[in-house]
Coordinates of C-alpha atoms in Angstrom, one line a residue:
M296 CA 0.0 0.0 0.0
M297 CA 1.1 3.5 -0.7
K298 CA 1.9 6.0 2.1
P299 CA 1.0 9.7 2.1
E300 CA 4.6 10.6 1.3
D301 CA 4.6 8.3 -1.7
L302 CA 1.7 10.2 -3.4
R303 CA 2.6 12.0 -6.6
S304 CA 0.9 15.1 -5.2
H305 CA 3.2 15.1 -2.2
R306 CA 5.9 16.5 -4.5
W307 CA 3.8 19.7 -4.9
F308 CA 2.4 20.0 -1.4
G309 CA 4.6 18.1 1.1
G310 CA 8.1 19.5 1.1
D311 CA 9.8 22.5 2.8
E312 CA 11.0 24.3 -0.3
L313 CA 9.7 27.6 -1.6
R314 CA 7.6 26.0 -4.3
N315 CA 5.9 23.7 -1.8
F316 CA 5.1 26.7 0.3
S317 CA 3.7 28.5 -2.7
H318 CA 1.5 25.6 -3.7
R319 CA 0.1 25.4 -0.1
A320 CA -0.5 29.1 0.0
R321 CA -2.4 29.0 -3.3
S322 CA -4.5 26.1 -1.9
R323 CA -5.5 28.5 0.9
Q324 CA -6.3 31.1 -1.7
L325 CA -8.7 28.5 -3.2
G326 CA -10.4 28.2 0.2
F327 CA -9.1 24.8 1.2
N328 CA -7.8 24.1 4.7
P329 CA -4.6 22.0 5.1
E330 CA -6.6 19.0 6.6
E331 CA -8.8 18.9 3.5
H332 CA -6.1 17.9 1.1
L333 CA -2.6 17.4 2.7
G334 CA -1.7 13.7 2.7
K335 CA -4.7 12.7 0.7
P336 CA -4.9 11.4 -2.9
V337 CA -5.7 14.2 -5.3
I338 CA -8.2 13.0 -7.8
G339 CA -8.5 14.8 -11.1
I340 CA -12.1 14.7 -12.5
L341 CA -11.8 15.2 -16.2
N342 CA -15.3 16.4 -17.2
T343 CA -16.4 16.7 -20.9
W344 CA -19.7 18.5 -19.9
S345 CA -20.8 21.4 -22.1
D346 CA -23.9 23.4 -22.9
I347 CA -23.7 22.2 -26.5
N348 CA -23.3 18.5 -25.8
P349 CA -26.7 16.9 -25.1
C350 CA -25.1 13.5 -24.5
H351 CA -23.1 15.1 -21.6
M352 CA -25.6 17.7 -20.3
H353 CA -26.0 15.9 -17.0
L354 CA -22.2 15.5 -16.3
R355 CA -22.0 18.8 -14.4
E356 CA -24.3 17.2 -11.8
R357 CA -22.6 13.8 -12.0
A358 CA -19.3 15.4 -11.2
E359 CA -20.7 16.4 -7.9
Q360 CA -21.6 12.8 -7.2
V361 CA -18.1 11.7 -8.1
K362 CA -16.7 14.3 -5.7
R363 CA -19.0 13.0 -3.0
G364 CA -17.5 9.6 -3.4
V365 CA -14.0 10.9 -3.4
W366 CA -14.5 12.9 -0.2
Q367 CA -16.2 10.0 1.5
A368 CA -13.2 7.7 0.6
G369 CA -10.7 10.2 2.0
G370 CA -9.5 11.8 -1.2
F371 CA -9.4 15.3 -2.5
P372 CA -11.3 16.0 -5.7
L373 CA -10.4 18.6 -8.3
E374 CA -12.6 19.0 -11.4
F375 CA -11.0 19.9 -14.8
P376 CA -13.1 20.9 -17.7
V377 CA -11.8 19.4 -20.9
A378 CA -12.8 19.5 -24.5
T379 CA -16.3 18.3 -25.3
L380 CA -16.6 16.3 -28.5
S381 CA -20.3 16.7 -29.5
E382 CA -21.2 14.3 -32.3
T383 CA -24.3 16.3 -32.8
Y384 CA -22.8 19.7 -33.5
Q385 CA -19.0 19.7 -34.1
K386 CA -18.0 20.0 -37.7
P387 CA -16.7 18.6 -39.9
T388 CA -16.5 15.8 -37.3
P389 CA -15.3 15.4 -33.7
M390 CA -13.0 12.6 -35.1
L391 CA -10.8 15.4 -36.2
Y392 CA -10.4 16.4 -32.6
R393 CA -10.3 13.0 -30.8
N394 CA -6.5 13.2 -30.6
L395 CA -6.7 16.7 -29.4
L396 CA -8.7 15.6 -26.3
A397 CA -6.4 12.7 -25.9
M398 CA -3.4 15.1 -25.8
E399 CA -5.2 17.4 -23.4
T400 CA -6.0 14.5 -21.1
E401 CA -2.5 13.2 -21.0
E402 CA -0.9 16.6 -20.4
I403 CA -3.4 17.6 -17.6
L404 CA -2.8 14.4 -15.8
R405 CA 1.0 14.8 -16.2
S406 CA 1.4 18.5 -15.4
Y407 CA -0.9 18.9 -12.3
P408 CA -0.6 17.4 -8.8
I409 CA -2.9 14.5 -9.6
D410 CA -2.7 11.0 -8.1
G411 CA -5.6 9.4 -9.8
A412 CA -8.2 10.3 -12.4
V413 CA -12.0 9.9 -13.0
L414 CA -12.7 10.2 -16.7
M415 CA -16.2 11.4 -17.6
G416 CA -17.4 11.0 -21.1
G417 CA -19.6 8.8 -23.4
C418 CA -20.4 10.6 -26.7
D419 CA -18.6 8.7 -29.4
K420 CA -15.1 10.1 -29.6
S421 CA -14.8 11.2 -25.9
T422 CA -14.5 7.6 -24.6
P423 CA -11.5 6.6 -26.7
A424 CA -9.9 10.0 -26.4
L425 CA -10.0 10.0 -22.6
L426 CA -8.8 6.4 -22.4
M427 CA -6.0 7.1 -24.9
G428 CA -4.7 10.1 -22.9
A429 CA -5.0 8.3 -19.6
A430 CA -3.2 5.3 -21.0
S431 CA -0.3 7.5 -22.0
A432 CA -0.3 9.3 -18.7
G433 CA -0.2 6.0 -16.8
L434 CA -1.9 7.0 -13.5
P435 CA -4.7 5.1 -11.7
A436 CA -7.9 5.9 -13.5
I437 CA -11.5 4.9 -13.7
F438 CA -14.1 5.8 -16.4
V439 CA -17.6 7.1 -15.7
P440 CA -19.8 6.6 -18.8
A441 CA -22.4 9.2 -19.5
G442 CA -25.0 6.5 -20.0
P443 CA -27.7 6.1 -22.8
M444 CA -30.7 8.4 -23.0
L445 CA -34.3 7.1 -22.5
K446 CA -36.2 5.5 -25.3
G447 CA -37.7 7.8 -27.9
H448 CA -41.4 7.8 -28.6
W449 CA -43.6 8.8 -31.5
R450 CA -47.3 8.1 -31.5
N451 CA -47.3 4.3 -30.7
E452 CA -43.8 3.6 -31.8
I453 CA -40.5 3.3 -29.8
L454 CA -37.7 5.3 -31.5
G455 CA -34.0 4.7 -31.5
S456 CA -32.0 7.9 -31.9
G457 CA -29.9 7.9 -35.1
T458 CA -31.3 4.7 -36.5
D459 CA -34.9 5.9 -36.7
M460 CA -33.8 9.3 -37.8
W461 CA -32.2 7.7 -40.9
K462 CA -35.3 5.5 -41.5
Y463 CA -37.9 8.3 -41.2
W464 CA -35.8 10.8 -43.2
D465 CA -35.8 8.3 -46.1
D466 CA -39.6 8.0 -45.7
K467 CA -39.9 11.8 -45.9
R468 CA -37.7 11.8 -49.1
A469 CA -39.9 9.1 -50.5
G470 CA -43.0 11.1 -49.8
L471 CA -44.5 8.7 -47.3
I472 CA -44.6 11.2 -44.4
G473 CA -44.7 15.0 -44.3
D474 CA -43.6 18.0 -42.2
A475 CA -46.2 17.5 -39.5
E476 CA -44.9 14.0 -38.8
M477 CA -41.3 15.1 -38.9
S478 CA -42.1 17.9 -36.4
E479 CA -43.5 15.3 -34.0
L480 CA -40.5 13.0 -34.6
E481 CA -38.2 15.9 -33.9
R482 CA -39.7 16.2 -30.4
G483 CA -39.7 12.6 -29.6
L484 CA -36.5 11.2 -31.0
A485 CA -34.1 12.3 -28.2
R486 CA -35.9 13.2 -25.0
S487 CA -33.4 13.0 -22.1
P488 CA -29.8 13.5 -21.3
G489 CA -27.5 10.8 -22.4
T490 CA -25.9 9.2 -25.5
C491 CA -27.8 7.4 -28.3
M492 CA -29.8 4.5 -26.9
T493 CA -29.0 2.2 -29.8
M494 CA -25.9 0.2 -30.1
G495 CA -24.2 3.0 -31.8
T496 CA -20.6 4.1 -31.3
A497 CA -21.3 5.6 -27.9
S498 CA -22.6 2.5 -26.3
T499 CA -20.2 0.3 -28.2
M500 CA -17.2 2.2 -26.8
T501 CA -18.5 2.6 -23.3
S502 CA -19.2 -1.2 -23.3
A503 CA -15.6 -1.6 -24.6
A504 CA -14.4 0.5 -21.7
E505 CA -16.3 -1.7 -19.3
V506 CA -15.0 -5.0 -20.6
L507 CA -11.5 -3.5 -20.7
G508 CA -11.9 -3.3 -17.0
M509 CA -12.0 0.5 -16.8
T510 CA -15.5 1.0 -15.2
L511 CA -17.4 -0.5 -12.4
P512 CA -19.5 -3.5 -13.3
G513 CA -22.6 -2.7 -15.4
A514 CA -21.7 1.0 -15.7
A515 CA -21.9 1.3 -19.5
S516 CA -25.6 0.6 -19.9
I517 CA -27.1 2.4 -16.9
P518 CA -29.6 5.0 -18.4
A519 CA -28.2 8.5 -17.8
V520 CA -31.2 9.6 -15.8
D521 CA -31.6 6.5 -13.6
S522 CA -30.7 6.9 -10.0
A523 CA -28.3 4.0 -10.4
H524 CA -26.2 6.3 -12.5
H525 CA -25.9 8.7 -9.6
R526 CA -24.8 5.9 -7.3
M527 CA -22.3 4.5 -9.9
A528 CA -20.7 8.0 -10.2
A529 CA -20.3 8.3 -6.4
A530 CA -18.9 4.7 -6.2
S531 CA -16.5 5.4 -9.0
G532 CA -15.1 8.4 -7.1
A533 CA -14.7 6.3 -4.0
R534 CA -13.0 3.5 -5.8
V535 CA -10.4 5.6 -7.5
V536 CA -9.1 6.7 -4.1
E537 CA -8.6 3.1 -3.2
M538 CA -6.9 2.5 -6.5
V539 CA -4.3 5.2 -5.7
W540 CA -3.5 3.7 -2.3
E541 CA -3.2 0.3 -4.0
N542 CA -1.1 1.8 -6.8
L543 CA -3.4 0.0 -9.3
T544 CA -2.4 1.9 -12.5
I545 CA -4.1 1.8 -15.9
S546 CA -1.2 -0.2 -17.4
Q547 CA -2.1 -3.1 -15.0
V548 CA -5.6 -3.1 -16.4
L549 CA -5.1 -2.5 -20.1
D550 CA -3.1 -5.5 -21.2
K551 CA -3.2 -7.5 -24.4
R552 CA -5.9 -9.8 -23.0
A553 CA -8.1 -6.8 -22.2
Y554 CA -8.0 -5.6 -25.8
S555 CA -8.7 -9.0 -27.2
D556 CA -11.8 -9.2 -24.9
A557 CA -12.9 -5.8 -26.0
I558 CA -12.9 -7.0 -29.6
T559 CA -14.9 -10.1 -28.6
T560 CA -17.4 -7.9 -26.8
V561 CA -17.8 -5.3 -29.6
L562 CA -18.6 -8.2 -32.0
A563 CA -21.0 -9.9 -29.7
L564 CA -22.8 -6.6 -29.3
G565 CA -23.2 -6.1 -33.1
G566 CA -21.4 -2.9 -32.3
S567 CA -20.2 0.1 -34.3
T568 CA -17.6 -0.2 -37.0
N569 CA -15.9 2.9 -35.4
A570 CA -14.7 0.6 -32.7
V571 CA -12.2 -0.9 -35.1
I572 CA -10.4 2.4 -35.5
H573 CA -10.7 3.4 -31.8
L574 CA -9.6 0.1 -30.3
I575 CA -6.5 0.0 -32.6
A576 CA -5.6 3.5 -31.5
M577 CA -6.2 2.8 -27.8
A578 CA -4.1 -0.4 -27.9
G579 CA -1.4 1.6 -29.6
R580 CA -1.3 3.9 -26.6
S581 CA -0.8 0.8 -24.4
Q582 CA 2.0 -0.3 -26.7
I583 CA 0.0 -3.4 -27.7
P584 CA -0.1 -4.3 -31.4
L585 CA -3.7 -4.6 -32.7
S586 CA -4.8 -4.8 -36.3
I587 CA -8.0 -5.1 -38.4
E588 CA -7.2 -8.7 -39.0
D589 CA -7.6 -9.4 -35.3
F590 CA -11.2 -8.2 -35.6
D591 CA -11.9 -10.5 -38.5
A592 CA -10.3 -13.5 -36.9
I593 CA -12.3 -13.1 -33.7
A594 CA -15.5 -12.3 -35.6
R595 CA -15.6 -15.8 -37.1
Q596 CA -15.7 -17.3 -33.5
V597 CA -18.1 -14.9 -31.8
P598 CA -21.9 -14.9 -32.1
V599 CA -24.0 -11.7 -31.9
L600 CA -26.0 -12.0 -28.7
A601 CA -27.2 -8.4 -28.2
N602 CA -30.6 -8.0 -29.8
V603 CA -30.3 -4.2 -29.9
R604 CA -30.8 -1.7 -32.8
P605 CA -29.6 -1.1 -35.4
G606 CA -28.8 -4.8 -35.8
G607 CA -31.6 -6.0 -33.5
D608 CA -35.0 -5.0 -32.0
F609 CA -34.4 -3.4 -28.6
L610 CA -32.7 -0.4 -27.1
M611 CA -30.1 0.2 -24.4
E612 CA -32.6 0.7 -21.6
D613 CA -34.0 -2.8 -22.4
F614 CA -30.4 -4.1 -22.5
Y615 CA -29.7 -2.7 -19.0
Y616 CA -32.7 -4.2 -17.4
A617 CA -32.0 -7.5 -19.1
G618 CA -28.7 -7.8 -17.3
G619 CA -26.5 -5.3 -19.1
L620 CA -23.0 -6.0 -20.3
P621 CA -22.2 -8.3 -17.3
G622 CA -25.2 -10.5 -18.3
L623 CA -24.0 -10.7 -21.9
L624 CA -20.4 -11.4 -20.9
S625 CA -21.6 -14.2 -18.6
R626 CA -22.6 -16.1 -21.8
L627 CA -19.2 -15.7 -23.4
T628 CA -16.8 -16.6 -20.5
D629 CA -15.1 -19.3 -22.6
L630 CA -14.1 -16.7 -25.1
L631 CA -12.8 -14.2 -22.5
H632 CA -9.7 -13.9 -20.4
T633 CA -11.5 -14.0 -17.0
D634 CA -8.3 -14.0 -14.9
R635 CA -7.3 -10.5 -15.6
V636 CA -7.7 -7.6 -13.1
T637 CA -10.2 -4.7 -13.4
V638 CA -10.4 -1.3 -11.7
T639 CA -12.4 -3.0 -9.0
G640 CA -9.3 -4.9 -7.9
K641 CA -11.2 -8.1 -8.7
T642 CA -10.8 -10.3 -11.8
L643 CA -13.3 -10.2 -14.6
G644 CA -14.2 -13.8 -13.8
E645 CA -15.1 -12.8 -10.2
L646 CA -17.4 -10.0 -11.4
L647 CA -19.1 -12.3 -14.0
A648 CA -19.7 -15.0 -11.4
V649 CA -22.7 -13.0 -10.0
A650 CA -24.0 -11.7 -13.4
R651 CA -27.4 -12.8 -14.6
V652 CA -29.6 -12.4 -17.7
H653 CA -33.2 -11.6 -17.1
N654 CA -34.5 -11.5 -20.7
D655 CA -33.3 -14.1 -23.3
D656 CA -34.7 -12.1 -26.2
V657 CA -32.8 -9.0 -25.5
I658 CA -29.6 -10.9 -24.6
R659 CA -29.7 -14.1 -26.6
T660 CA -28.3 -17.5 -25.6
R661 CA -25.5 -19.0 -27.6
D662 CA -27.9 -21.5 -29.3
N663 CA -30.2 -18.7 -30.4
P664 CA -28.0 -15.8 -31.5
V665 CA -29.0 -12.7 -33.4
A666 CA -26.3 -13.8 -35.9
A667 CA -23.9 -16.7 -35.8
E668 CA -20.9 -14.5 -36.6
G669 CA -19.7 -11.2 -35.2
G670 CA -21.3 -8.2 -37.0
V671 CA -18.2 -6.7 -38.6
A672 CA -16.2 -8.1 -41.5
V673 CA -12.8 -7.0 -42.8
L674 CA -12.5 -6.9 -46.6
R675 CA -9.4 -6.8 -48.8
G676 CA -8.7 -6.6 -52.5
N677 CA -7.3 -4.3 -55.1
L678 CA -9.7 -1.6 -54.0
A679 CA -8.6 -1.8 -50.4
P680 CA -5.1 -3.2 -50.1
S681 CA -4.9 -2.1 -46.5
G682 CA -8.4 -3.2 -45.7
A683 CA -12.0 -2.0 -45.3
V684 CA -14.8 -2.9 -43.0
I685 CA -18.5 -3.6 -43.3
K686 CA -21.2 -4.1 -40.6
H687 CA -22.8 -6.9 -42.6
I688 CA -25.3 -7.7 -39.8
A689 CA -27.0 -4.4 -40.6
A690 CA -27.1 -4.9 -44.4
E691 CA -29.7 -6.6 -46.6
P692 CA -28.4 -10.1 -47.1
H693 CA -28.8 -10.2 -50.9
L694 CA -26.3 -7.4 -51.2
L695 CA -23.5 -9.2 -49.4
T696 CA -22.4 -10.8 -52.7
H697 CA -22.9 -8.2 -55.4
T698 CA -21.2 -6.9 -58.6
G699 CA -22.4 -3.6 -60.1
P700 CA -21.3 -0.5 -62.0
A701 CA -19.7 2.3 -60.0
V702 CA -21.2 5.8 -59.8
V703 CA -18.4 8.0 -58.4
F704 CA -18.6 11.1 -56.2
D705 CA -15.4 13.0 -55.5
N706 CA -16.4 14.5 -52.2
Y707 CA -19.5 14.9 -50.0
S708 CA -20.5 18.2 -51.6
D709 CA -20.4 16.5 -55.0
L710 CA -22.6 13.7 -53.6
K711 CA -25.2 16.1 -52.2
K712 CA -25.3 18.1 -55.4
R713 CA -25.6 15.2 -57.8
I714 CA -27.2 12.2 -56.1
N715 CA -30.6 12.8 -57.6
D716 CA -29.3 13.7 -61.0
P717 CA -31.4 11.5 -63.5
G718 CA -28.5 11.7 -65.9
L719 CA -26.4 9.4 -63.7
G720 CA -28.6 6.5 -64.4
I721 CA -28.4 5.1 -60.9
T722 CA -30.3 1.8 -60.4
E723 CA -30.6 -0.4 -57.4
D724 CA -27.7 -2.5 -58.8
S725 CA -25.3 0.5 -59.0
V726 CA -22.4 0.8 -56.5
L727 CA -22.2 4.3 -55.0
V728 CA -18.6 5.3 -54.4
L729 CA -17.6 8.3 -52.3
R730 CA -14.0 9.4 -52.1
G731 CA -12.2 12.4 -50.6
S732 CA -13.7 11.6 -47.1
G733 CA -10.9 9.8 -45.3
P734 CA -8.6 10.9 -42.4
L735 CA -6.9 13.6 -44.6
G736 CA -9.5 14.1 -47.3
G737 CA -12.6 14.6 -45.1
P738 CA -10.8 16.1 -43.3
G739 CA -11.1 14.0 -40.2
M740 CA -12.9 11.0 -41.7
P741 CA -16.5 12.3 -41.2
E742 CA -19.5 9.9 -40.9
Y743 CA -20.5 10.2 -44.5
G744 CA -20.4 6.5 -45.2
M745 CA -24.2 5.8 -45.2
L746 CA -24.5 7.5 -48.6
P747 CA -28.1 8.6 -49.4
I748 CA -30.1 6.5 -51.8
P749 CA -31.5 8.6 -54.7
D750 CA -35.1 9.8 -54.2
H751 CA -36.4 7.9 -57.2
L752 CA -35.2 4.6 -55.8
L753 CA -36.6 5.4 -52.3
A754 CA -40.0 6.0 -53.9
K755 CA -39.8 2.5 -55.4
G756 CA -39.2 1.0 -52.0
V757 CA -35.4 0.5 -52.3
R758 CA -33.8 0.9 -48.8
D759 CA -30.3 -0.5 -49.3
M760 CA -27.6 -0.4 -51.9
V761 CA -23.9 -1.2 -51.9
R762 CA -22.0 1.9 -51.0
I763 CA -18.2 2.3 -50.7
S764 CA -16.2 5.1 -49.2
D765 CA -13.0 6.0 -47.3
A766 CA -15.3 7.6 -44.7
R767 CA -16.8 6.3 -41.5
M768 CA -20.5 6.0 -40.6
S769 CA -22.5 6.5 -37.5
G770 CA -22.8 3.4 -35.3
T771 CA -26.6 4.1 -35.4
S772 CA -26.5 3.7 -39.2
Y773 CA -27.2 0.6 -41.3
G774 CA -27.0 -0.8 -44.8
A775 CA -24.5 -2.4 -47.1
C776 CA -21.9 0.3 -46.5
V777 CA -18.2 -0.5 -47.0
L778 CA -16.2 1.9 -44.9
H779 CA -12.6 2.9 -43.9
V780 CA -11.2 2.0 -47.4
A781 CA -7.5 2.2 -46.9
P782 CA -5.3 3.8 -48.1
E783 CA -7.7 6.7 -48.6
S784 CA -8.2 8.4 -52.0
F785 CA -6.5 11.6 -50.8
V786 CA -3.1 9.9 -50.6
G787 CA -3.6 8.1 -53.9
G788 CA -5.3 4.9 -52.7
P789 CA -7.0 2.8 -55.4
L790 CA -10.4 4.5 -54.6
A791 CA -8.9 7.6 -56.3
L792 CA -8.7 5.6 -59.6
V793 CA -12.3 4.4 -59.8
R794 CA -14.3 5.7 -62.8
D795 CA -18.0 5.8 -63.5
G796 CA -19.1 2.4 -64.9
D797 CA -16.2 0.4 -63.5
L798 CA -17.6 -2.9 -62.2
I799 CA -17.0 -3.5 -58.5
T800 CA -17.4 -6.8 -56.7
L801 CA -18.3 -7.0 -53.0
D802 CA -18.1 -10.6 -51.6
V803 CA -18.5 -10.5 -47.8
P804 CA -18.3 -14.3 -47.3
A805 CA -15.0 -14.3 -49.2
R806 CA -13.9 -11.0 -47.5
R807 CA -13.2 -9.5 -50.9
L808 CA -13.6 -6.0 -52.4
H809 CA -12.4 -5.9 -56.0
L810 CA -12.3 -3.4 -58.8
E811 CA -12.8 -5.3 -62.0
V812 CA -10.2 -3.3 -63.9
D813 CA -6.9 -4.8 -65.0
D814 CA -3.6 -3.7 -63.5
A815 CA -2.3 -2.1 -66.7
E816 CA -5.3 0.2 -66.8
L817 CA -5.0 1.1 -63.1
D818 CA -1.3 1.9 -63.6
A819 CA -2.1 4.2 -66.4
R820 CA -4.7 6.0 -64.3
R821 CA -2.3 6.2 -61.4
A822 CA 0.2 7.9 -63.6
L823 CA -2.3 10.7 -64.4
W824 CA -3.4 11.1 -60.7
E825 CA -2.4 14.3 -59.0
P826 CA -2.5 14.8 -55.2
P827 CA -5.1 17.3 -54.0
A828 CA -4.0 20.5 -52.2
P829 CA -3.9 20.1 -48.4
P830 CA -7.1 21.4 -46.7
F831 CA -5.3 23.2 -43.9
E832 CA -2.6 25.8 -44.2
R833 CA -2.0 26.5 -40.5
G834 CA -3.1 25.7 -36.9
Y835 CA -4.2 22.4 -35.4
G836 CA -5.4 21.2 -38.8
S837 CA -1.9 21.5 -40.2
L838 CA -0.5 19.6 -37.3
Y839 CA -3.2 17.0 -37.8
A840 CA -2.4 16.6 -41.5
K841 CA 1.3 16.1 -40.9
H842 CA 0.9 13.4 -38.3
I843 CA -2.4 11.5 -38.8
T844 CA -2.2 7.8 -39.6
Q845 CA -4.6 5.9 -41.8
A846 CA -7.8 4.1 -40.8
D847 CA -6.2 0.7 -40.5
E848 CA -3.6 2.1 -38.1
G849 CA -6.2 3.8 -35.8
C850 CA -6.0 7.4 -37.0
D851 CA -3.8 8.4 -34.1
F852 CA -1.0 10.9 -34.4
D853 CA 2.3 9.1 -35.1
F854 CA 4.1 11.0 -32.4
L855 CA 1.5 10.0 -29.7
A856 CA 1.3 6.3 -30.7
K857 CA 5.1 5.8 -30.5
A858 CA 6.8 4.2 -27.5
G859 CA 8.8 6.3 -25.1
A860 CA 8.6 8.0 -21.7
N861 CA 8.2 11.6 -20.9
P862 CA 9.8 13.1 -17.8
E863 CA 7.8 13.8 -14.7
P864 CA 7.6 17.6 -14.1
D865 CA 9.7 19.0 -11.4
A866 CA 7.1 20.3 -8.9
R867 CA 9.6 22.1 -6.7

């Protein structure tokens, strides 16, 4: 066990030098008495609350409950506001700024007198960003998920945010509903604090954080407004104080086995394709090699057990009351590393020994899965030499083996302008191709990957087509959308060479994505290709463009993913 003089914060507050005196004097300026903080673990609460982030609008209050737990356990809480990454509002995409929040997290934990950290987030990019930064900082840390919002309602229907937005927007474009219905849907789609209540990127990544061992058991699926969420926040604050005294650091929790189990869990959830990029980046911060091939190999062994939209029927509130993530994991113990430690100090196996499932339709049994294989497949071929992904569980089955002529759009503006142009001759057999939307080309790899289906096909009842891009898509989206094509077109990947009318073959069972054009013709096209001008001339965007890696490498900054230690600051 640690002693008070062993605390990292002791270097700021505990000595007899001028700087120690100054730090204590400034603590008095803040209104704190010596007995309130001296000799106690200082807990940094990194809060992504913001007025413009509806997913996190309750985290200002939850931080108070975290502080309550810290105080009760004998710690000293300090709240730090950090960047909020609002999927709803931040343009062109918060993915552009995931690494910025990761950098901020790491440097705050490194540069202040902090002994342990509580990381508060949940909206898509905030979870991986906070965990990436904390992994690089290396302190004891625990994650408090924002939690999913309540179910949406419209007339007599249950709505899932994101998923039903896409569905009803297509119905509006097809002329099946009008402005009055859309106005009602607008008020009922998202009706409480919290993240999307489907198995989108938010719940996929908070579930990944839980199985990684970074949260208290069951934390990921507690609805944001449930009183259990208040209690979880307080218990997390108390637990991180104990972690400091135990010197249970993040590196002891995030090992290779943990990341393997995270992949297994994401696949069993039918989770978001974005998890592929985020987990690769997170593992990189832990100096653990992880690749897209790991996802495909594990996917062939893992059934989908979570019957949650967009790949299933229910929502996160139902999932929580059916037993939550511990319930699901209790049905996968033979596929998990149950002997590894979690932030609780107990092993994963000890936590799952008391887990139960209360609804076998929401959390399926192994002999009655939603799908026999994990919901994400990794594709390769001459169109994606470094790989691409598809969430095939959310696509119409007849499209999983398909050959059709390409209709190419150079960027998202071009797509919006021309998608309904009758002159393009788009049919349901066409393959829609969007380029210029990857990590550099987007910029930031926006969620453009669920390309809109032309209005005339929607009116005929067509709701899915093969779509290919170097973009991402929302975890709440669905359809036969091939994503993360790497290398991206902006750097001269094969997607840059596709022309209208080229035949493209998608074969998910064979894990193949092939442009039916011979090598000589592709070489001739490549000789004519010219790289586009960089989108940023200065600032953070310029830094991003110089150091961002491709989708198959996790889209981290190369200088953050590399091995190496930074010196501890001299606090005196």
